[in-house]
Coordinates of C-alpha atoms and ligand atoms in Angstrom, one line a residue:
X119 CA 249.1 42.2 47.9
X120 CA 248.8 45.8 46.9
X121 CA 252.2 47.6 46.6
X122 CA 252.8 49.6 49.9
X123 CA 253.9 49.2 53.2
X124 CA 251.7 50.0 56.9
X125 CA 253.1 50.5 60.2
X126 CA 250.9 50.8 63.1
X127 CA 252.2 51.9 66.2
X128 CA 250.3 50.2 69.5
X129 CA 248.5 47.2 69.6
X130 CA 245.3 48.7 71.6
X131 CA 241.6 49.2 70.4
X132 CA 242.6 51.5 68.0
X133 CA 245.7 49.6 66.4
X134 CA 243.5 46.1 66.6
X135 CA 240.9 47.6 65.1
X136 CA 243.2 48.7 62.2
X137 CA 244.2 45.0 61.8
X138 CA 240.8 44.1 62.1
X139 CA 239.6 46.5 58.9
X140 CA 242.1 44.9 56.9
X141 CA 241.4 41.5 57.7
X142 CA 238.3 42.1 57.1
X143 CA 239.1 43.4 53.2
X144 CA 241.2 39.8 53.1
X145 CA 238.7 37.9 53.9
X146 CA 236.5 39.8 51.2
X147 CA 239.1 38.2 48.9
X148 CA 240.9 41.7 48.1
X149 CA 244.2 42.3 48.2
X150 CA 245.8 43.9 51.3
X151 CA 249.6 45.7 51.8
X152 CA 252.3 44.6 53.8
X153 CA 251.2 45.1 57.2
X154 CA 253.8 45.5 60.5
X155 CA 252.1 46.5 64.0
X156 CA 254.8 47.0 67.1
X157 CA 253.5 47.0 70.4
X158 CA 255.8 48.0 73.2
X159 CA 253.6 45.4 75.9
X160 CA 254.3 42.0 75.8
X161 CA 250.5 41.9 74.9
X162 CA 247.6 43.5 73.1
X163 CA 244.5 45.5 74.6
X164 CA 246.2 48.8 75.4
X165 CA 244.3 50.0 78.7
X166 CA 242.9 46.9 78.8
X167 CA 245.6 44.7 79.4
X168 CA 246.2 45.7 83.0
X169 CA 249.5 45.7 85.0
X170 CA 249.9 45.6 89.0
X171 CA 253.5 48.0 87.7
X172 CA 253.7 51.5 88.5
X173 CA 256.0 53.9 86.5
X174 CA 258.0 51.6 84.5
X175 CA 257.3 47.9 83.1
X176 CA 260.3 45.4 83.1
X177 CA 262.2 46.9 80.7
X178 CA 262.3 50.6 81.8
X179 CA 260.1 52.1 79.5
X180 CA 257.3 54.4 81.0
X181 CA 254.6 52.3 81.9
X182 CA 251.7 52.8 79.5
X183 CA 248.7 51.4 81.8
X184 CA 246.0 53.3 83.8
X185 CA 243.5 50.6 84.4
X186 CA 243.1 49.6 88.0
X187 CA 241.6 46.4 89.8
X188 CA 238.1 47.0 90.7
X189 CA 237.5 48.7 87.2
X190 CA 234.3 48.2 85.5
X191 CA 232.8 49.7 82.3
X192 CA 232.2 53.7 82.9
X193 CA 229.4 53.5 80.0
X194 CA 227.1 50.6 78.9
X195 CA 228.6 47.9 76.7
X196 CA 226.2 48.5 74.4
X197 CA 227.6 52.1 73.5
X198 CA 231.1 50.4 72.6
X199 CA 229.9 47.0 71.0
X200 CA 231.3 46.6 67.7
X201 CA 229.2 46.2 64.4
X202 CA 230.9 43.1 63.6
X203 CA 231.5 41.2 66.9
X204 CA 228.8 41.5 69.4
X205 CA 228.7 40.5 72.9
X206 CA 225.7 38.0 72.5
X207 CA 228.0 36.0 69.6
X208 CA 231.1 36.1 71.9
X209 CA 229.8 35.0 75.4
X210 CA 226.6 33.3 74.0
X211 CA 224.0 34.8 76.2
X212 CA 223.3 37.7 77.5
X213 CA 225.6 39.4 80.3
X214 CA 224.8 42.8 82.3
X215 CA 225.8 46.4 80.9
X216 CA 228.3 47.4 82.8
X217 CA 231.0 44.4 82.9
X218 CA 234.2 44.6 85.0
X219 CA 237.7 45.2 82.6
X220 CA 238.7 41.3 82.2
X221 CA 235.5 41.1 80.7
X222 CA 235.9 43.8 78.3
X223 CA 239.0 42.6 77.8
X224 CA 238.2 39.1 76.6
X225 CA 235.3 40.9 74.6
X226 CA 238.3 42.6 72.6
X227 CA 240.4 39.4 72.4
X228 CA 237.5 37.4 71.3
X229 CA 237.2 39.1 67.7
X230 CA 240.8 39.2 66.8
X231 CA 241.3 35.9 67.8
X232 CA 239.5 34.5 65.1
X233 CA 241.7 36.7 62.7
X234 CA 245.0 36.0 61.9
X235 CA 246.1 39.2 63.3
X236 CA 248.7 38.2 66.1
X237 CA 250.9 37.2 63.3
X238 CA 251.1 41.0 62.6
X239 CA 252.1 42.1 66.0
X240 CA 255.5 42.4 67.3
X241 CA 255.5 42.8 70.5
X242 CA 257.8 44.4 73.3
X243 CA 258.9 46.8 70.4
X244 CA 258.9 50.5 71.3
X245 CA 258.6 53.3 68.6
X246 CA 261.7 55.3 69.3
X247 CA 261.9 57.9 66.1
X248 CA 259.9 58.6 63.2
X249 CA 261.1 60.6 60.5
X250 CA 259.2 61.7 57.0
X251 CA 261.6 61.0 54.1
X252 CA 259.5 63.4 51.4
X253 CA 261.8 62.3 48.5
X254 CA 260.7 59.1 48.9
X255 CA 257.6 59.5 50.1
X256 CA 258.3 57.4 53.0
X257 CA 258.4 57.3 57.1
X258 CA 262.0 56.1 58.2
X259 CA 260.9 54.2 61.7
X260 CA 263.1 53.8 64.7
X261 CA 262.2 50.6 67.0
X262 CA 264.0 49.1 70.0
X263 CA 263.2 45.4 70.7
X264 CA 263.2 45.7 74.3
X265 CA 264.0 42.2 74.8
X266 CA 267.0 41.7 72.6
X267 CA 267.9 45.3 73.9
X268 CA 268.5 45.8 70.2
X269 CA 268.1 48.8 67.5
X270 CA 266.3 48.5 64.3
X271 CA 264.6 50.7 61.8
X272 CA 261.4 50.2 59.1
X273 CA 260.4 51.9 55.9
X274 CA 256.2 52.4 55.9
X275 CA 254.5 54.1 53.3
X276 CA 251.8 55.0 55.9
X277 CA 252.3 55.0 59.2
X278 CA 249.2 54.8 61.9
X279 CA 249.4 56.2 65.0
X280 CA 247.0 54.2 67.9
X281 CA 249.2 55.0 71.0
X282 CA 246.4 56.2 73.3
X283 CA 246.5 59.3 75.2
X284 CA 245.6 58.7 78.7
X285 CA 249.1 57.4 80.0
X286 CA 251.0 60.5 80.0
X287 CA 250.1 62.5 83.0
X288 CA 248.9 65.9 83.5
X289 CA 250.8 66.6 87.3
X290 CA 250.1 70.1 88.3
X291 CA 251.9 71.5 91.5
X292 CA 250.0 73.0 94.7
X293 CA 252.0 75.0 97.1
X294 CA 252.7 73.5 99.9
X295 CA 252.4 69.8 97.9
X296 CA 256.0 68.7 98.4
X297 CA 255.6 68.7 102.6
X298 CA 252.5 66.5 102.4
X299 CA 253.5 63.6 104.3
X300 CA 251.0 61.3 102.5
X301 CA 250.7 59.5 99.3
X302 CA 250.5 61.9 96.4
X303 CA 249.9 60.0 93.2
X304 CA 248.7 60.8 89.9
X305 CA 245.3 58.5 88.7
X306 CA 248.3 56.6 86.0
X307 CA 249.6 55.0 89.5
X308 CA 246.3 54.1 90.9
X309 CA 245.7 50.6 91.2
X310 CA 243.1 50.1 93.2
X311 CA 241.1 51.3 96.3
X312 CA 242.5 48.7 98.5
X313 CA 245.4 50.9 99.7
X314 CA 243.3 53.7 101.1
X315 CA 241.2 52.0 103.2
X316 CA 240.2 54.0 106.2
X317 CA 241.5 57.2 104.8
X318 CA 240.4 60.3 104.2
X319 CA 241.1 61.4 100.6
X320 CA 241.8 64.2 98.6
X321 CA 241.2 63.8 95.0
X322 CA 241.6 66.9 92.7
X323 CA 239.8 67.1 89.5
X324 CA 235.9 66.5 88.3
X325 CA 236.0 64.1 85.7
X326 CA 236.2 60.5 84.9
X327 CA 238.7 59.5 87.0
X328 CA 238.1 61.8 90.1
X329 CA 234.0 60.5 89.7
X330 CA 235.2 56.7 89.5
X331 CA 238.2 56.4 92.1
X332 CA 236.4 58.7 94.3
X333 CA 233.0 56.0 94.1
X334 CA 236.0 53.4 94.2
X335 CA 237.5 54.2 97.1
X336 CA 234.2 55.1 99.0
X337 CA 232.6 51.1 98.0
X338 CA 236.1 49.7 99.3
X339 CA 236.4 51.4 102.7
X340 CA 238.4 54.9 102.8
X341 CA 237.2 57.5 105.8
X342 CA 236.2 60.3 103.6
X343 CA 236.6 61.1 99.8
X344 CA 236.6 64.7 98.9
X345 CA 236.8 65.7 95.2
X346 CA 238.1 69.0 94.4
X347 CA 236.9 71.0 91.3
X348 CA 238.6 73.7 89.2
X349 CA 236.0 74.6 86.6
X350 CA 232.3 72.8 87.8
X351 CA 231.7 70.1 90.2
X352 CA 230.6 66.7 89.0
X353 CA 227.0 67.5 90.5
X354 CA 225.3 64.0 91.4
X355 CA 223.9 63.2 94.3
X356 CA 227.0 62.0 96.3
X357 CA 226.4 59.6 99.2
X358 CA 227.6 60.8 102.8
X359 CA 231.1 60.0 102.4
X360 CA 231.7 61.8 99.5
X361 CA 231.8 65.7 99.1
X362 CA 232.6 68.3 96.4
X363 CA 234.7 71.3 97.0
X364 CA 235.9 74.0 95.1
X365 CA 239.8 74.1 94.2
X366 CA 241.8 74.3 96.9
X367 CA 244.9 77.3 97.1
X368 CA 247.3 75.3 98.7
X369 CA 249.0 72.6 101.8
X370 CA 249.7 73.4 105.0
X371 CA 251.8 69.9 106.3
X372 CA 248.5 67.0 105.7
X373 CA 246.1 70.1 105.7
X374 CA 244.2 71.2 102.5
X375 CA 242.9 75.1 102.3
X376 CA 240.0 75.5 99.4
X377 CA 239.4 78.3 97.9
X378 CA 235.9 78.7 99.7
X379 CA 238.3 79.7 102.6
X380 CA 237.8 75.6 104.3
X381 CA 240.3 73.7 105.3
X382 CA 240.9 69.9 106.1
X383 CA 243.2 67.3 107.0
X384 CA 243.7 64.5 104.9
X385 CA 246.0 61.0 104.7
X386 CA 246.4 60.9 100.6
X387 CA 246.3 62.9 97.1
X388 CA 245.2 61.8 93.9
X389 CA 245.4 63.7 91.0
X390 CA 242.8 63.3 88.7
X391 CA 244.1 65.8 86.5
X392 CA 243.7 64.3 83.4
X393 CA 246.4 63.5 81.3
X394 CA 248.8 64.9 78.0
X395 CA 248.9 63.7 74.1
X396 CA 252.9 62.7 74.2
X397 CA 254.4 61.6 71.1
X398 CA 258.0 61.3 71.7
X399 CA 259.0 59.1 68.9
X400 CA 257.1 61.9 66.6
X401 CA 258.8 65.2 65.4
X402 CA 257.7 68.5 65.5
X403 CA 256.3 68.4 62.1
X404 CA 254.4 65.4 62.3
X405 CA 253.1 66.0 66.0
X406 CA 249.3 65.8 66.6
X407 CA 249.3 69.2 69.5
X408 CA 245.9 68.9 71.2
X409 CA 244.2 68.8 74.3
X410 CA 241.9 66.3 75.6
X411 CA 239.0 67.4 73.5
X412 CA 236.2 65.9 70.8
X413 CA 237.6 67.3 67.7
X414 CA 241.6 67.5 68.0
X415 CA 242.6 70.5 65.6
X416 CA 244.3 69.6 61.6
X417 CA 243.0 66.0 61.7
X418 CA 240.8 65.7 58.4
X419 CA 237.7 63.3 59.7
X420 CA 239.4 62.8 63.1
X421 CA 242.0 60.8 61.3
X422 CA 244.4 62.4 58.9
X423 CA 247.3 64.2 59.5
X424 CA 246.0 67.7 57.9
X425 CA 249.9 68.6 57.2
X426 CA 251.1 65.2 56.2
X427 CA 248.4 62.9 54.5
X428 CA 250.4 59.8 55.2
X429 CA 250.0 60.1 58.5
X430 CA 247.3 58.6 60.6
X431 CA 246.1 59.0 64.0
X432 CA 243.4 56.3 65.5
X433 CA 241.5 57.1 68.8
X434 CA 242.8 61.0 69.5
X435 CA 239.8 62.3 70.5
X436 CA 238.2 62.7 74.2
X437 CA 235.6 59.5 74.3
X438 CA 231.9 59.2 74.4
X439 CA 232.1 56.4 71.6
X440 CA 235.1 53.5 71.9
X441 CA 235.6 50.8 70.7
X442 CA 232.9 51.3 67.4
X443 CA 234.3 54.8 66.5
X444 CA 237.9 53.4 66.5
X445 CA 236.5 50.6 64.3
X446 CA 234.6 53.2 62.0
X447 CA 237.9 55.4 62.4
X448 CA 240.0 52.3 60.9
X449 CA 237.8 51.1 58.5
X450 CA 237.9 55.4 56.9
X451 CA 241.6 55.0 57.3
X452 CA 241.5 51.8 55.4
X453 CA 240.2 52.7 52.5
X454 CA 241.6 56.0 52.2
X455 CA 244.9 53.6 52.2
X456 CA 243.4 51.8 49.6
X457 CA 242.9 54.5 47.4
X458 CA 239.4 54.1 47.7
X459 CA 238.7 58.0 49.2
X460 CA 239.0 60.9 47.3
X461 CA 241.3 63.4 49.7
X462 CA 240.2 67.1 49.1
X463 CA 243.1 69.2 48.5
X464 CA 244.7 71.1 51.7
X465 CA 242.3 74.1 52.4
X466 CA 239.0 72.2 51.4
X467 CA 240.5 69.5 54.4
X468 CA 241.5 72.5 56.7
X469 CA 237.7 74.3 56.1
X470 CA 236.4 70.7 56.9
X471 CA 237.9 70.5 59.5
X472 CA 236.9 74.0 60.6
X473 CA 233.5 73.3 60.8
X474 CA 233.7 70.3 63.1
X475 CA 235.7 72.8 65.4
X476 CA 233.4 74.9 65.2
X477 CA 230.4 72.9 65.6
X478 CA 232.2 71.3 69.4
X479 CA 232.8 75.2 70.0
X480 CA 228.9 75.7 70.2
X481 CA 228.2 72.8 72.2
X482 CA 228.4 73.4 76.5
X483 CA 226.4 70.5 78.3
X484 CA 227.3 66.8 78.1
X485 CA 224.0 66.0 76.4
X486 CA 225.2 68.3 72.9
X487 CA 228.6 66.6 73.2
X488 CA 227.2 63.1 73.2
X489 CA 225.0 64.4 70.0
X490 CA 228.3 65.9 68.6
X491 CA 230.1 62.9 69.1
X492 CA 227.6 60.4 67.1
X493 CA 227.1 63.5 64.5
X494 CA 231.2 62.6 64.2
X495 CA 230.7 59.1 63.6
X496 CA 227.7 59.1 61.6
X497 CA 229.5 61.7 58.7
X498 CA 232.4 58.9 58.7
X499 CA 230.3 56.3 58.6
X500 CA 228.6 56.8 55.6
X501 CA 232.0 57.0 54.0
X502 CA 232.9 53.8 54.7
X503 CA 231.4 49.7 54.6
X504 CA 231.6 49.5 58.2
X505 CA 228.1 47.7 59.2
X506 CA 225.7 50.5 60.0
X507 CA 224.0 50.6 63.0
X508 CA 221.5 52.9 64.8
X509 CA 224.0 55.6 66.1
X510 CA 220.5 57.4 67.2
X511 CA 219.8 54.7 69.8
X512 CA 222.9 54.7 71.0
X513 CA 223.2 58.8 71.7
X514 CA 220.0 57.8 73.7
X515 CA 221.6 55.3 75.8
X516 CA 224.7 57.5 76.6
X517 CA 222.6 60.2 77.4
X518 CA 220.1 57.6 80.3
X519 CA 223.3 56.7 81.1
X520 CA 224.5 60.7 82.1
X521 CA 220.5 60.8 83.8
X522 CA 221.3 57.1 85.7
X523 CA 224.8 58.3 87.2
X524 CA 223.0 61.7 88.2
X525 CA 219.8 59.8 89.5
X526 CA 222.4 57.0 91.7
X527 CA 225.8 57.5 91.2
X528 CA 226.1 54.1 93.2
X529 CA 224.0 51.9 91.9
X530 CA 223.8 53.0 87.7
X531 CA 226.1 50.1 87.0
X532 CA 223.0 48.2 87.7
X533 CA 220.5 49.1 84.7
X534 CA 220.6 47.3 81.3
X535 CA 220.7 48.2 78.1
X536 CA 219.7 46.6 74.6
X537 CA 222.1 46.1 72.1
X538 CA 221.5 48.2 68.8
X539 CA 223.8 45.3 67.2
X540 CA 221.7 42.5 67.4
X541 CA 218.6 43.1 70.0
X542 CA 220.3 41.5 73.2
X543 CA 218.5 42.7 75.9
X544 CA 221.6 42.8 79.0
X545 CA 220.4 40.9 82.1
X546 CA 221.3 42.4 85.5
X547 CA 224.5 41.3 87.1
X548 CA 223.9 38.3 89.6
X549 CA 225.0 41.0 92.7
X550 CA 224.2 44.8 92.8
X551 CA 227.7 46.7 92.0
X552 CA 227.8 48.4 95.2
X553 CA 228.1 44.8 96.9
X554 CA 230.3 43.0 94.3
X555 CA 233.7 43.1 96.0
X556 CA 235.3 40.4 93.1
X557 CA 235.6 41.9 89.5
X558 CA 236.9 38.7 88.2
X559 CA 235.9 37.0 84.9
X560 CA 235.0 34.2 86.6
X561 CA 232.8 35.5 89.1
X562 CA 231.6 37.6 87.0
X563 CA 230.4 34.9 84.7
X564 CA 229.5 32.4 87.6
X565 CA 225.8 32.3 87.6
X566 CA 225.4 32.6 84.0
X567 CA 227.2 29.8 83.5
X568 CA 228.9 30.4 80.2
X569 CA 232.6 30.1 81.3
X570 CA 232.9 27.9 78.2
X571 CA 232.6 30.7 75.8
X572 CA 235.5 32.9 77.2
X573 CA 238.4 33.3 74.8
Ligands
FAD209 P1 245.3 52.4 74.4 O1 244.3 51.5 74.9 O2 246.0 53.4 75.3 O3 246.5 51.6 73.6 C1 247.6 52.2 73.1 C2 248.7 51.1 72.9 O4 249.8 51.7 72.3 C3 249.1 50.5 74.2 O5 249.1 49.1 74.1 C4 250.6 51.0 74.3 O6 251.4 50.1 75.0 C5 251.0 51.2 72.9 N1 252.1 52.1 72.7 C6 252.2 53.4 73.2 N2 253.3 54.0 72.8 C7 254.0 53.1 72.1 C8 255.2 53.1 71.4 N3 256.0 54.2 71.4 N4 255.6 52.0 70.7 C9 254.8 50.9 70.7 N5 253.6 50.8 71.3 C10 253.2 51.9 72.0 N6 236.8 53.2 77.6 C11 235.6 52.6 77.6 O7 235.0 52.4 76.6 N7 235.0 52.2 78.8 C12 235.6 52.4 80.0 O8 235.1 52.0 81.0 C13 236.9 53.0 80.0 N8 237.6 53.2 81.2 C14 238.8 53.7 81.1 C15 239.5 53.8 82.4 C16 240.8 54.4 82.4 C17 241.5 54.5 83.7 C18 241.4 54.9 81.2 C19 242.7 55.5 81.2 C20 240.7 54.8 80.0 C21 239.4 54.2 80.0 N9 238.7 54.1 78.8 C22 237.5 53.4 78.8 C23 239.2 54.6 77.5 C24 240.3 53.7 76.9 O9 241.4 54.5 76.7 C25 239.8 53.2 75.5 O10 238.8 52.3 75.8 C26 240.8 52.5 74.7 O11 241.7 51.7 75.5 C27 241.7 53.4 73.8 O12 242.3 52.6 72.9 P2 243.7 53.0 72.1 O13 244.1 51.8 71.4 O14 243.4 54.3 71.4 O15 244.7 53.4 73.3
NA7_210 P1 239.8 64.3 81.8 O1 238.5 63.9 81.4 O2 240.7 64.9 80.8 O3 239.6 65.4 83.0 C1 240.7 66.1 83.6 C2 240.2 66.7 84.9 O4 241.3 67.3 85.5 C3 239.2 67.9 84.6 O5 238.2 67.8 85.6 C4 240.1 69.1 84.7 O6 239.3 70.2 85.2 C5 241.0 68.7 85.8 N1 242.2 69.4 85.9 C6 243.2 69.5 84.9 N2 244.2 70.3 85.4 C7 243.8 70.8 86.6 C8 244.4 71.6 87.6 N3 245.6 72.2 87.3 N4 243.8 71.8 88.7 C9 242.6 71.3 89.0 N5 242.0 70.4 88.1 C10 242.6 70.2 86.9 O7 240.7 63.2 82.5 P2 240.2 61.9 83.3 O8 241.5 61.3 83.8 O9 239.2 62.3 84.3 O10 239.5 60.9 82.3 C11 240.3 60.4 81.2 C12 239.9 59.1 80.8 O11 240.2 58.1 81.8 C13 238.4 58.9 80.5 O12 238.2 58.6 79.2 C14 237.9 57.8 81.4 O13 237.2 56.8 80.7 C15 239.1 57.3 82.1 P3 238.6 71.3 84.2 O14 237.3 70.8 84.0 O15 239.5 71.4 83.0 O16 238.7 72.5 85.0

């Protein structure tokens, strides 16, 4: 064992995947540090691990999930497949592209199940305080076991950061809001379309979540689904059903007034407002400030804490790439652990880091920030011995993918993809998405027969 001390803070992707790059050094036969992951679930998978609870989980702490029943991949698999695990190896034939969450989530399951990487996890353990102790070179950790209801700190040489940032939500207020009489919720409390059957919706905000509850909603039975923009509409070809307007001014009682001087009555709200990087167990000083975006500002490769190198943050940035970039993410923040990267001094990092900002600051459309986003990856890649694989390809697939959801916004869930891993070619899905009502694993997997594989 090498002399220092990790803590990694979430037991998502982005902490696994940490795990996962070390083990992977163990297995090499290297020597690894002392390793101590705290997750505040009672399991791992982050998003992934869904919960029925809204606003608190059993032990009062603000609940962490967004994930909703009904959810199934937003982007091909074969954009998030990791290098070292891919889908053919873990379900043992091919599967579609665009697999519903408890697939995904056994996918994720599947590879750290085979390490020893449990063993690393405590789990129902909340990261209350951090504090940098610069004489010793150390981070003085705060945790509360939420079970024993007990108080407890840790010492970390490094300390890793894989919390997520789409829990916390972004609420903003709309005269008139607090006399609607119907359900106003943020997208964090949505858990599935079931609820707003036969209602007409009001969903404010044109990204991810606005584009996939509103297509939700609309495949399990509500009236209407109108999707409010601020900056640009979403811009496919929306089935009747579903409409785009621009952002409204304000409520009168259930009525809506847009700004193109409509107005309309609706039964529910959802804000798909996106949502805030919160780190309350982190002080000012070592506090990542950002907004959703593809290059957070004063983290050197996307990773390290530009004004305390100890520091690391996994998974910060707005997400083309997943599950592979917080893998290529962990394996850079390994070896820089390791001693193994050569850190620039401060202003070489800082002028690094410039250009990155700058280069997102030139890109507009979504096809430049797919192309910045694998330009991201590729740079770290070569930095570390995370298994290469053809990041080209994949900036193809994710941009089809932008063309299918623009060609059929109802119905891109049904093309396939070939995996740049290993060659799969995905097989479509035994029922066309629009018509699959059941987003279980075992449905899912029904027809190809291969329940036997599942982790
Ligand atoms: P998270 O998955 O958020 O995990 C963070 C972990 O940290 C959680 O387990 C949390 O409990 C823990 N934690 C937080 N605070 C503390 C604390 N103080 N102490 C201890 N533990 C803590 N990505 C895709 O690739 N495809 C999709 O289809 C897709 N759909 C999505 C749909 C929704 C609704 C959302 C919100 C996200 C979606 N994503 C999707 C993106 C998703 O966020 C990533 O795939 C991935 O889960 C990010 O991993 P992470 O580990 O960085 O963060
Ligand atoms: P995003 O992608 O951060 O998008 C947030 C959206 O909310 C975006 O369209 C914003 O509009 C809009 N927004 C933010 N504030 C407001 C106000 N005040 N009024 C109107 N509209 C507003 O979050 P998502 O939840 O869609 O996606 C996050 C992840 O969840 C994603 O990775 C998915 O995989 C699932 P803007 O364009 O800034 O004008």
């Amino acid at each position: 064992m090498v002399n220092f001390k990790v803590g990694i803070i979430g037991a998502g992707p982005s902490g696994l995947a940490m795990l996962r790059a070390f083990e992977s050094e163990q297995k090499k036969g290297n020597p690894i540090p002392e390793i101590k992951c705290y997750e505040k679930q009672d399991n791992w998978g982050g998003m992934w691990n869904y919960t029925w609870r809204t606003g608190v989980g059993k032990y009062g702490e603000p609940l962490h999930g967004s994930m909703y029943k009904y959810l199934w991949s937003n982007g091909p698999k074969e954009c998030l497949e990791f290098a070292d695990y891919t889908f053919m190896e873990h379900f043992g034939q091919p599967i579609s592209s665009y697999p519903p969450r408890e697939v995904l989530f056994d996918y994720i399951q599947g590879r750290i199940n085979k390490s020893n990487a449990r063993s690393f996890i405590q789990f129902n353990t909340v990261a209350r305080w951090v504090e940098y102790l610069e004489d010793q070179k150390q981070f003085r950790v705060v945790f509360d076991n939420l079970v024993k209801n007990e108080t407890f700190e840790e010492y970390f040489d490094y300390l890793v950061v894989g919390t997520g940032h789409f829990s916390t939500p972004n609420m903003p207020y709309f005269e008139g809001i607090d006399q609607f009489p119907g359900t106003v919720m943020h997208a964090h409390d949505f858990r599935g379309a079931d609820q707003f059957v036969d209602q007409k919706l009001l969903l404010i905000g044109s990204s991810y979540s606005a584009e996939d509850i509103g297509v939700q909603c609309y495949k399990h039975g509500s009236k209407s689904v109108t999707i409010a923009y601020r900056t640009a509409p979403i811009g496919v070809k929306w089935p009747d059903g579903i409409q785009e307007k621009p952002l409204l001014t304000h409520f009168e009682g259930d009525r809506a007034f847009f700004s193109d001087g409509t107005h309309e009555q609706f039964d529910a709200v959802i804000m798909c407002t996106g949502y805030q990087h919160k780190f309350p167990f982190l002080p000012d000083e070592l506090r990542l400030k950002t907004n959703n975006c593809l290059y957070p500002d004063n983290l050197y490769k996307g990773v390290i804490f530009n004004d305390n190198e100890r520091l690391i943050y996994l998974g910060m940035q707005d997400q083309y790439y997943t599950f592979n970039m917080f893998d290529v993410q962990a394996w850079f923040a390994r070896d820089y652990m390791l001693g193994r990267v050569d850190l620039p001094i401060k202003e070489e990092r800082e002028a690094d880091i410039k250009k990155w900002v700058d280069y997102v600051d030139s890109t507009t459309t979504d096809v430049e920030h797919v192309d910045f986003q694998t330009d991201y990856i590729k740079d770290l890649i070569t930095l570390t011995d995370y298994p290469p694989f053809n990041l080209d390809k994949v900036a193809e697939m994710f941009k089809s993918w932008l063309n299918d959801k623009k060609v059929n916004i109802l119905n891109y869930r049904d093309q396939v993809y070939t995996s740049v891993m290993d060659g799969t070619e995905a097989v479509p899905h035994h029922t066309p998405w629009i018509e699959e009502m059941d987003d279980s694993l075992e449905r899912y997997l029904q027809q190809e027969n291969i329940m036997e594989n599942v982790s």
